[in-house]
């Protein structure tokens, strides 16, 4: 059985759990992620949607990504904490915001995305593969 990742918002009104094998951990430096987090990048864990459950009231915001996909970001309407996102580019995946994990050690970044957009004071993690944009998704596992 795979490990469970649990997390939630700052005020505790929203809780979530993922059980399964994550797809990839990423630091994203795109302009949308920087604005959404209020930081130099977003630390995201992409997971299969079928292993994800969430409880509590959520608000959302819809926009176009830099790659042209329709994106929806979900957040707590009480405290504003970002919870997860979904996108038309990979509708079977959920993008969890690693800052909300109960165990921060559950997040491991393997890639850094949109690295030319990185703020000069936000250094790229040298232990990750770097991409100028969103790379194509890996082929499906058999």
Coordinates of C-alpha atoms in Angstrom, one line a residue:
X1 CA 0.0 0.0 0.0
X2 CA 1.2 3.5 -0.8
X3 CA 1.7 6.2 1.8
X4 CA -0.9 8.7 2.7
X5 CA -0.4 12.4 2.4
X6 CA -2.7 14.5 4.5
X7 CA -3.0 18.2 4.8
X8 CA -5.3 21.2 5.0
X9 CA -5.7 24.9 5.3
X10 CA -4.4 27.2 8.0
X11 CA -7.8 27.5 9.8
X12 CA -8.6 23.8 9.7
X13 CA -11.9 24.2 7.8
X14 CA -10.6 22.2 4.8
X15 CA -8.8 18.8 5.0
X16 CA -7.6 16.5 2.3
X17 CA -5.9 13.2 1.9
X18 CA -4.1 11.5 -1.0
X19 CA -3.4 7.7 -1.1
X20 CA -1.3 6.4 -3.9
X21 CA 1.9 7.1 -5.8
X22 CA 2.5 10.7 -6.7
X23 CA 3.3 11.6 -10.3
X24 CA 5.9 14.3 -9.7
X25 CA 7.0 17.0 -7.3
X26 CA 7.7 20.3 -8.9
X27 CA 8.8 23.9 -8.1
X28 CA 6.9 26.1 -10.6
X29 CA 8.2 29.6 -11.4
X30 CA 5.5 30.6 -13.8
X31 CA 3.9 34.0 -13.2
X32 CA 0.6 32.5 -12.2
X33 CA 2.1 30.3 -9.5
X34 CA 4.1 33.2 -8.2
X35 CA 1.1 35.5 -7.9
X36 CA -1.1 32.7 -6.4
X37 CA 1.5 31.9 -3.7
X38 CA 2.8 35.4 -3.1
X39 CA 6.3 33.8 -3.2
X40 CA 9.0 33.1 -5.7
X41 CA 7.6 29.8 -6.8
X42 CA 4.9 27.2 -6.0
X43 CA 5.9 23.8 -4.6
X44 CA 3.4 21.4 -6.1
X45 CA 2.9 17.7 -5.9
X46 CA 1.0 16.3 -8.9
X47 CA -1.0 13.2 -8.0
X48 CA -3.7 11.0 -9.6
X49 CA -7.1 12.4 -9.0
X50 CA -8.6 9.0 -8.1
X51 CA -6.5 8.8 -4.9
X52 CA -7.5 12.3 -3.7
X53 CA -10.3 13.2 -1.3
X54 CA -11.1 16.6 0.2
X55 CA -13.6 17.8 2.8
X56 CA -14.8 21.3 3.7
X57 CA -16.1 24.3 1.8
X58 CA -13.9 25.5 -1.1
X59 CA -13.8 28.6 -3.3
X60 CA -12.2 28.6 -6.7
X61 CA -10.6 30.8 -9.4
X62 CA -10.5 29.8 -13.1
X63 CA -7.9 31.2 -15.5
X64 CA -5.7 30.2 -18.6
X65 CA -2.2 28.9 -17.8
X66 CA 0.9 30.1 -19.6
X67 CA 0.7 26.8 -21.5
X68 CA -2.8 27.6 -22.7
X69 CA -4.7 25.2 -20.5
X70 CA -7.9 26.0 -18.5
X71 CA -6.9 25.9 -14.8
X72 CA -9.0 25.9 -11.6
X73 CA -7.4 26.8 -8.3
X74 CA -9.2 25.8 -5.1
X75 CA -8.7 27.6 -1.8
X76 CA -10.3 27.9 1.6
X77 CA -12.8 30.8 1.6
X78 CA -12.2 31.4 5.3
X79 CA -8.5 31.8 5.5
X80 CA -7.5 31.9 1.8
X81 CA -5.0 29.0 2.0
X82 CA -4.4 27.4 -1.4
X83 CA -5.4 23.8 -1.4
X84 CA -5.1 22.2 -4.9
X85 CA -5.6 22.8 -8.6
X86 CA -6.8 21.0 -11.7
X87 CA -6.2 21.7 -15.3
X88 CA -7.5 20.7 -18.8
X89 CA -4.0 19.6 -19.8
X90 CA -4.2 16.6 -17.5
X91 CA -7.7 16.2 -16.2
X92 CA -6.9 12.9 -14.3
X93 CA -4.4 14.7 -12.1
X94 CA -4.7 17.0 -9.0
X95 CA -2.0 19.5 -8.1
X96 CA -1.6 19.7 -4.3
X97 CA 0.0 22.7 -2.7
X98 CA 2.9 21.2 -0.6
X99 CA 2.8 24.1 1.9
X100 CA -0.4 22.6 3.3
X101 CA 1.0 19.1 4.0
X102 CA 0.8 18.0 7.6
X103 CA 4.2 16.4 7.0
X104 CA 6.3 18.8 4.9
X105 CA 8.9 16.0 4.4
X106 CA 6.3 14.2 2.2
X107 CA 7.2 16.6 -0.6
X108 CA 10.2 16.0 -2.9
X109 CA 10.8 18.2 -5.9
X110 CA 12.1 16.4 -9.0
X111 CA 11.7 19.3 -11.5
X112 CA 11.7 23.1 -11.7
X113 CA 9.4 24.6 -14.3
X114 CA 9.4 27.9 -16.1
X115 CA 12.9 28.6 -14.8
X116 CA 13.5 31.7 -17.0
X117 CA 10.6 33.3 -15.0
X118 CA 12.3 32.8 -11.7
X119 CA 12.8 35.9 -9.6
X120 CA 16.4 36.8 -9.2
X121 CA 16.2 36.3 -5.5
X122 CA 14.6 32.8 -5.8
X123 CA 17.3 30.4 -6.7
X124 CA 16.6 27.3 -8.8
X125 CA 17.1 24.0 -6.8
X126 CA 20.2 22.5 -8.4
X127 CA 18.9 19.0 -7.4
X128 CA 16.0 19.2 -9.9
X129 CA 15.7 18.9 -13.6
X130 CA 15.0 22.4 -15.0
X131 CA 12.6 23.2 -17.8
X132 CA 12.0 26.5 -19.6
X133 CA 8.2 25.7 -19.9
X134 CA 5.9 22.8 -19.1
X135 CA 7.4 19.6 -20.4
X136 CA 5.1 17.0 -22.1
X137 CA 3.5 14.5 -19.7
X138 CA 5.3 11.2 -19.4
X139 CA 3.9 8.2 -21.3
X140 CA 1.2 6.3 -19.3
X141 CA 2.5 3.4 -17.2
X142 CA 1.3 -0.1 -18.2

